[in-house]
Amino acid sequence: MTDFKTFVPPTRTLMGPGPSDVSPRVLNALGRSTIGHLDPAFVSLMDETKALLQYAFQTKNTLTLPVSAPGSAGMEACFANLIEPGDKVIVCINGVFGKRMQENVIRCGGRAIAIESQWGNQTSFDELKTVLEANADVKAVAMVHAETSTGVRNDVEPLCKLAKQYGCLTIVDAVTSLAGIELNVDAWQIDAIYSGSQKCLSCIPGISPVSFSNHAVEAIKKRKHPVQSWFLDMSLIMGYWGEGKRAYHHTAPVNSIYALHESLGILREEGLENAWGRHRRLHEKLVKGLEALGLEMLVAPQARLPQLNTVCVPEGVDEARVRTELLDKFNLEVGAGLGALAGKVWRIGLMGHGCSDRNVDYCLAAFSSALR
Ligand SMILES: *Cc1c(COP(=O)(O)O)cnc(C)c1O
């Protein structure tokens, strides 16, 4: 390397599947001076961050904390701690992220019973009921709340309540749902949940808020085998993020926690219900505008995620050319289709700070130009 130059990123508008636009308040928090991760000032910041996460998740769970790694690590934390070799787990799959849950079950030595629904459709309550009836001794039921690969919202509340009637633990992926649509961890009887910092929390990527119920904590305590992952073993992490004296486990990403704390504070100031309402209102405005351009949505209205809008690519339009033009001419990032939907859809994110009238208007104007 001859010439080193400081990296200055282009100024983009992020309307893909994440990361989303980060608020300047969060970026400012990130740049404050680093302090020791066991400094009393940092320890109180950890406590406040936990309390703010309990608010965001709507839970009283003591074991609520940010895992020091992206959403995928939160996923691993849930499965690695709860699933032991031989455990039967029902996995509801209707997109990429449900598939990943199945993969996690298998890697933990569990037996995954898949309920596969067509991509773009919701997981069916009746189907889960049939599979629960047909399988005794199922330990857990896993599902994705906001399936970012398709733009579908699964009906987590009835599905989790049903699973609990059969004595199962419930595991939910809330990476894209947290702060974007209604989510009530305690009222919906969710035992283990993981999220991500870079979707509707509009924080920087790299942190995964998680929460475990008492039922889940008991299951962890009753394990026959130690958790295979040392880093993600909740019984060890509890000594660091738990109550009382903090013992060193790993060095928390100190500045990232400043950023997360600020983003959760912004959510708290707005209020959860208001944040959910803003996502709904701007989603409706975006869909109206897209339909006026002659575009069609992939998902049926009642199953749509406001924060992730999946738009069908019209006949004869080159999907990738449009995205390149949006990026080159408008500095606008939207997502491509994944897996079965590659080349067939665009995915437009309206997440957190980026879920604004300005972004909806900008996106519609850019699409209108790129499609011409
Ligand atoms: C983005 C996403 C993940 C993965 O999060 P990373 O932070 O990229 O590891 C998991 N599940 C869903 C539903 C997501 O949208």
Coordinates of C-alpha atoms and ligand atoms in Angstrom, one line a residue:
M1 CA 0.0 0.0 0.0
T2 CA 1.5 3.3 -1.1
D3 CA -1.0 6.1 -0.3
F4 CA -3.1 5.9 2.8
K5 CA -6.3 8.0 2.7
T6 CA -8.8 8.3 5.5
F7 CA -12.0 6.6 4.4
V8 CA -14.8 9.0 3.8
P9 CA -18.0 7.2 3.0
P10 CA -20.4 8.5 0.3
T11 CA -23.6 10.1 1.6
R12 CA -26.3 7.6 1.0
T13 CA -30.0 7.2 1.9
L14 CA -30.3 3.7 3.2
M15 CA -33.7 2.2 2.3
G16 CA -32.7 -1.4 2.0
P17 CA -33.1 -4.3 4.4
G18 CA -30.6 -2.8 6.9
P19 CA -28.5 -1.1 8.0
S20 CA -30.9 1.8 8.0
D21 CA -30.0 5.6 8.2
V22 CA -28.4 6.3 11.6
S23 CA -29.5 9.4 13.4
P24 CA -26.8 12.1 13.9
R25 CA -27.5 11.9 17.6
V26 CA -26.4 8.2 17.6
L27 CA -23.3 9.0 15.5
N28 CA -22.4 11.7 18.0
A29 CA -22.8 9.4 20.9
L30 CA -20.5 6.9 19.1
G31 CA -17.7 9.4 18.9
R32 CA -17.5 10.3 22.6
S33 CA -14.3 9.2 24.5
T34 CA -14.0 5.6 25.3
I35 CA -14.0 4.7 29.0
G36 CA -13.2 1.4 30.7
H37 CA -15.8 -1.3 30.4
L38 CA -15.9 -1.8 34.2
D39 CA -15.8 1.9 35.0
P40 CA -18.6 2.7 37.4
A41 CA -19.9 5.2 34.8
F42 CA -20.1 2.5 32.2
V43 CA -21.7 0.1 34.6
S44 CA -24.6 2.6 35.2
L45 CA -24.8 3.0 31.4
M46 CA -25.2 -0.8 31.1
D47 CA -28.0 -0.7 33.7
E48 CA -29.8 2.1 31.9
T49 CA -29.4 0.3 28.5
K50 CA -30.9 -2.9 30.0
A51 CA -33.9 -0.9 31.3
L52 CA -34.4 0.8 27.9
L53 CA -34.2 -2.6 26.2
Q54 CA -36.9 -4.0 28.6
Y55 CA -39.1 -1.1 27.5
A56 CA -38.4 -1.7 23.8
F57 CA -39.2 -5.4 24.2
Q58 CA -42.1 -4.8 26.6
T59 CA -40.7 -7.2 29.1
K60 CA -39.8 -7.5 32.8
N61 CA -37.2 -10.2 32.0
T62 CA -34.1 -9.7 34.1
L63 CA -32.0 -11.5 31.4
T64 CA -32.3 -8.7 28.8
L65 CA -29.1 -7.4 27.4
P66 CA -27.2 -6.6 24.2
V67 CA -25.0 -9.3 22.8
S68 CA -21.7 -7.8 21.6
A69 CA -22.1 -9.0 18.0
P70 CA -24.7 -8.7 15.1
G71 CA -28.2 -10.1 15.0
S72 CA -26.9 -13.5 13.8
A73 CA -25.0 -13.8 17.1
G74 CA -28.2 -13.1 19.0
M75 CA -29.8 -15.9 17.1
E76 CA -26.9 -18.3 17.9
A77 CA -27.2 -17.2 21.6
C78 CA -30.9 -18.3 21.7
F79 CA -30.4 -21.6 20.1
A80 CA -27.0 -22.5 21.6
N81 CA -28.3 -21.9 25.1
L82 CA -31.8 -23.5 24.8
I83 CA -31.3 -26.4 22.4
E84 CA -29.3 -29.6 23.4
P85 CA -28.5 -32.7 21.4
G86 CA -31.7 -34.7 20.7
D87 CA -34.1 -31.8 21.4
K88 CA -37.1 -31.6 19.0
V89 CA -37.8 -28.1 17.7
I90 CA -40.5 -26.9 15.4
V91 CA -39.2 -24.2 13.0
C92 CA -41.7 -22.1 11.1
I93 CA -40.0 -21.3 7.8
N94 CA -41.2 -18.8 5.2
G95 CA -38.0 -17.1 4.1
V96 CA -34.3 -16.9 4.5
F97 CA -34.2 -16.2 8.2
G98 CA -36.5 -19.1 9.1
K99 CA -34.1 -21.4 7.2
R100 CA -31.3 -20.0 9.4
M101 CA -33.1 -21.0 12.5
Q102 CA -33.5 -24.5 11.2
E103 CA -29.7 -24.6 10.5
N104 CA -29.1 -23.4 14.1
V105 CA -31.2 -26.2 15.5
I106 CA -29.4 -28.8 13.5
R107 CA -26.0 -27.4 14.5
C108 CA -27.0 -27.6 18.1
G109 CA -27.7 -31.3 17.6
G110 CA -31.4 -30.8 17.8
R111 CA -34.1 -32.3 15.5
A112 CA -35.8 -29.7 13.4
I113 CA -39.4 -30.2 12.4
A114 CA -39.9 -27.7 9.6
I115 CA -43.3 -26.1 8.8
E116 CA -42.5 -24.6 5.4
S117 CA -44.9 -22.0 3.9
Q118 CA -44.5 -20.4 0.5
W119 CA -42.3 -17.4 0.5
G120 CA -44.6 -14.3 0.7
N121 CA -47.2 -16.1 2.8
Q122 CA -47.6 -16.2 6.6
T123 CA -47.0 -19.3 8.8
S124 CA -50.4 -20.9 9.4
F125 CA -51.8 -21.3 12.9
D126 CA -53.7 -24.4 12.0
E127 CA -50.6 -26.0 10.5
L128 CA -48.6 -25.3 13.7
K129 CA -51.5 -26.8 15.7
T130 CA -51.5 -30.0 13.5
V131 CA -47.7 -30.4 13.9
L132 CA -47.9 -29.8 17.7
E133 CA -50.6 -32.5 17.9
A134 CA -48.7 -34.9 15.9
N135 CA -45.4 -34.5 17.8
A136 CA -45.1 -35.2 21.5
D137 CA -42.2 -33.9 23.5
V138 CA -41.4 -30.9 21.3
K139 CA -39.1 -28.6 23.4
A140 CA -39.4 -25.4 21.5
V141 CA -41.2 -23.6 18.6
A142 CA -39.1 -21.0 16.6
M143 CA -40.4 -18.4 14.3
V144 CA -39.4 -15.1 12.6
H145 CA -41.6 -12.1 13.5
A146 CA -40.6 -9.9 10.6
E147 CA -39.2 -12.0 7.7
T148 CA -37.0 -9.4 6.0
S149 CA -36.4 -11.6 3.0
T150 CA -40.0 -11.5 1.9
G151 CA -41.6 -8.6 3.8
V152 CA -44.0 -10.9 5.7
R153 CA -45.1 -10.4 9.3
N154 CA -45.9 -13.6 11.1
D155 CA -48.6 -13.6 13.7
V156 CA -46.3 -14.2 16.6
E157 CA -48.9 -13.6 19.4
P158 CA -51.3 -16.5 18.5
L159 CA -48.5 -18.8 17.4
C160 CA -46.5 -18.3 20.6
K161 CA -49.6 -18.6 22.8
L162 CA -50.5 -21.9 21.1
A163 CA -47.0 -23.3 21.5
K164 CA -47.1 -22.4 25.2
Q165 CA -50.3 -24.4 25.6
Y166 CA -48.3 -27.4 24.5
G167 CA -45.6 -26.6 27.1
C168 CA -43.0 -25.5 24.5
L169 CA -40.5 -22.8 24.8
T170 CA -40.9 -20.0 22.2
I171 CA -38.0 -18.5 20.3
V172 CA -38.6 -15.4 18.1
D173 CA -36.4 -13.5 15.6
A174 CA -37.3 -9.8 16.1
V175 CA -34.3 -8.4 14.3
T176 CA -36.4 -6.3 11.9
S177 CA -39.6 -6.1 14.0
L178 CA -38.3 -4.4 17.2
A179 CA -39.5 -0.8 17.2
G180 CA -41.1 -1.1 13.8
I181 CA -44.3 -3.1 14.6
E182 CA -46.2 -4.1 17.7
L183 CA -44.2 -6.5 19.9
N184 CA -45.0 -7.4 23.5
V185 CA -42.6 -10.1 24.7
D186 CA -44.3 -10.8 28.0
A187 CA -47.9 -10.5 26.9
W188 CA -47.2 -12.7 23.9
Q189 CA -45.4 -15.4 26.0
I190 CA -42.1 -15.2 24.1
D191 CA -39.3 -17.1 26.0
A192 CA -36.3 -16.1 24.0
I193 CA -36.0 -13.3 21.5
Y194 CA -33.2 -11.7 19.6
S195 CA -33.0 -8.5 17.6
G196 CA -30.5 -6.3 15.8
S197 CA -29.3 -2.7 16.3
Q198 CA -29.2 -1.7 12.6
K199 CA -32.9 -2.1 11.5
C200 CA -35.7 -0.2 13.2
L201 CA -33.5 0.9 16.1
S202 CA -31.4 2.9 13.5
C203 CA -28.2 2.3 15.4
I204 CA -25.0 1.1 13.9
P205 CA -24.7 -2.6 13.0
G206 CA -23.0 -5.0 15.4
I207 CA -25.2 -5.4 18.5
S208 CA -27.9 -7.8 19.2
P209 CA -30.4 -7.2 22.0
V210 CA -31.7 -10.4 23.5
S211 CA -34.1 -11.3 26.2
F212 CA -34.9 -14.6 28.0
S213 CA -37.9 -15.4 30.2
N214 CA -37.8 -17.3 33.5
H215 CA -39.0 -20.4 31.7
A216 CA -36.0 -20.0 29.4
V217 CA -33.5 -19.3 32.2
E218 CA -34.7 -22.5 34.0
A219 CA -34.2 -24.5 30.8
I220 CA -30.6 -23.1 30.6
K221 CA -30.0 -24.0 34.3
K222 CA -31.3 -27.6 33.7
R223 CA -28.9 -28.3 30.8
K224 CA -27.2 -31.6 30.8
H225 CA -24.3 -30.4 28.6
P226 CA -22.5 -27.1 28.9
V227 CA -23.3 -24.6 26.1
Q228 CA -20.9 -25.4 23.2
S229 CA -20.1 -21.7 22.6
W230 CA -18.0 -20.1 25.4
F231 CA -18.6 -16.6 24.1
L232 CA -22.4 -16.9 23.9
D233 CA -23.0 -19.0 27.1
M234 CA -25.6 -16.9 28.9
S235 CA -24.7 -18.4 32.3
L236 CA -21.3 -16.7 31.9
I237 CA -22.6 -13.5 30.3
M238 CA -25.0 -13.1 33.2
G239 CA -22.0 -12.6 35.5
Y240 CA -21.0 -9.6 33.4
W241 CA -24.3 -8.0 32.4
G242 CA -26.3 -9.4 35.4
E243 CA -27.2 -7.8 38.8
G244 CA -24.6 -7.1 41.5
K245 CA -20.9 -7.3 41.1
R246 CA -19.7 -7.4 37.5
A247 CA -17.1 -9.9 36.5
Y248 CA -15.0 -9.6 33.4
H249 CA -16.2 -11.8 30.6
H250 CA -15.3 -10.0 27.4
T251 CA -14.8 -6.3 26.7
A252 CA -18.1 -4.7 25.8
P253 CA -18.0 -2.6 22.6
V254 CA -18.1 0.5 24.8
N255 CA -18.8 3.1 22.1
S256 CA -21.3 0.9 20.4
I257 CA -23.2 0.8 23.7
Y258 CA -23.2 4.6 23.9
A259 CA -24.8 4.5 20.4
L260 CA -27.3 1.8 21.4
H261 CA -28.2 3.7 24.5
E262 CA -28.8 6.9 22.5
S263 CA -31.0 5.1 19.9
L264 CA -33.1 3.5 22.6
G265 CA -33.4 6.9 24.2
I266 CA -34.7 8.3 21.0
L267 CA -37.3 5.5 20.9
R268 CA -38.3 6.2 24.5
E269 CA -38.8 9.9 23.7
E270 CA -41.0 9.1 20.7
G271 CA -42.8 6.3 22.5
L272 CA -43.2 2.8 21.2
E273 CA -46.8 3.2 20.0
N274 CA -45.9 6.4 18.1
A275 CA -43.0 4.7 16.5
W276 CA -45.2 1.8 15.3
G277 CA -47.8 4.3 14.1
R278 CA -45.2 6.3 12.1
H279 CA -44.0 3.1 10.4
R280 CA -47.6 2.2 9.5
R281 CA -48.5 5.7 8.2
L282 CA -45.4 6.1 6.0
H283 CA -45.7 2.5 4.7
E284 CA -49.2 3.3 3.5
K285 CA -48.0 6.5 1.8
L286 CA -45.1 4.6 0.1
V287 CA -47.4 1.8 -1.1
K288 CA -49.9 4.3 -2.5
G289 CA -47.0 6.1 -4.4
L290 CA -45.6 2.8 -5.7
E291 CA -49.0 1.7 -7.0
A292 CA -49.4 5.0 -8.7
L293 CA -46.2 4.3 -10.6
G294 CA -47.9 1.0 -11.7
L295 CA -45.9 -1.2 -9.3
E296 CA -47.3 -4.1 -7.4
M297 CA -46.6 -5.4 -3.9
L298 CA -45.6 -9.1 -3.3
V299 CA -47.4 -9.6 0.0
A300 CA -51.1 -9.4 0.8
P301 CA -52.0 -6.2 2.7
Q302 CA -52.8 -7.9 6.0
A303 CA -49.5 -9.7 6.1
R304 CA -47.3 -6.8 5.1
L305 CA -44.4 -5.4 7.1
P306 CA -44.5 -1.6 7.1
Q307 CA -40.7 -1.5 7.6
L308 CA -39.9 -3.8 4.7
N309 CA -41.8 -3.3 1.4
T310 CA -41.4 -6.0 -1.2
V311 CA -42.1 -4.7 -4.7
C312 CA -42.5 -7.0 -7.7
V313 CA -40.2 -6.1 -10.6
P314 CA -42.4 -5.5 -13.7
E315 CA -42.1 -7.6 -16.8
G316 CA -39.2 -6.4 -19.0
V317 CA -37.5 -4.3 -16.4
D318 CA -33.9 -5.1 -15.4
E319 CA -34.0 -5.4 -11.6
A320 CA -30.3 -4.8 -11.1
R321 CA -30.1 -1.8 -13.6
V322 CA -32.7 0.0 -11.6
R323 CA -30.9 -0.5 -8.3
T324 CA -27.6 0.6 -9.8
E325 CA -29.2 3.7 -11.2
L326 CA -30.8 4.5 -7.8
L327 CA -27.4 4.2 -6.1
D328 CA -25.4 6.0 -8.8
K329 CA -27.8 8.9 -9.5
F330 CA -29.7 9.2 -6.2
N331 CA -27.3 7.8 -3.6
L332 CA -30.3 5.6 -2.7
E333 CA -29.8 2.1 -1.5
V334 CA -32.7 -0.4 -1.8
G335 CA -32.4 -4.2 -1.4
A336 CA -32.5 -6.9 -4.0
G337 CA -34.5 -10.2 -3.7
L338 CA -32.9 -13.1 -1.8
G339 CA -33.0 -16.8 -2.6
A340 CA -36.2 -17.7 -4.4
L341 CA -37.0 -14.0 -4.9
A342 CA -33.7 -13.0 -6.5
G343 CA -34.2 -10.9 -9.6
K344 CA -38.0 -10.8 -9.0
V345 CA -38.4 -8.1 -6.3
W346 CA -36.9 -5.0 -4.7
R347 CA -37.0 -4.6 -1.0
I348 CA -37.6 -1.1 0.3
G349 CA -36.8 -0.5 3.9
L350 CA -38.6 2.1 6.0
M351 CA -36.8 1.6 9.2
G352 CA -36.5 3.8 12.3
H353 CA -34.8 7.1 11.6
G354 CA -35.1 6.4 7.9
C355 CA -38.8 6.0 8.1
S356 CA -39.6 9.6 7.3
D357 CA -41.8 11.6 4.9
R358 CA -38.6 12.9 3.3
N359 CA -37.4 9.4 2.5
V360 CA -40.7 8.2 1.1
D361 CA -40.9 11.2 -1.2
Y362 CA -37.3 10.8 -2.2
C363 CA -37.7 7.1 -3.0
L364 CA -40.8 7.6 -5.0
A365 CA -39.2 10.4 -7.1
A366 CA -36.1 8.2 -7.6
F367 CA -38.1 5.2 -8.7
S368 CA -40.2 7.3 -11.0
S369 CA -37.1 8.5 -12.8
A370 CA -35.3 5.1 -12.9
L371 CA -38.3 3.4 -14.3
R372 CA -38.8 5.9 -17.1
Ligands
LIG1 C1 -30.9 -8.7 9.4 C2 -31.5 -9.9 9.9 C3 -30.8 -10.9 10.7 C4 -29.3 -10.9 10.8 O1 -28.8 -9.8 11.5 P1 -27.3 -9.4 11.3 O2 -27.1 -8.2 12.2 O3 -27.1 -9.1 9.8 O4 -26.5 -10.6 11.7 C5 -31.6 -11.9 11.2 N1 -32.9 -12.0 11.1 C6 -33.6 -11.1 10.4 C7 -35.1 -11.2 10.2 C8 -32.9 -10.0 9.8 O5 -33.6 -9.1 9.1

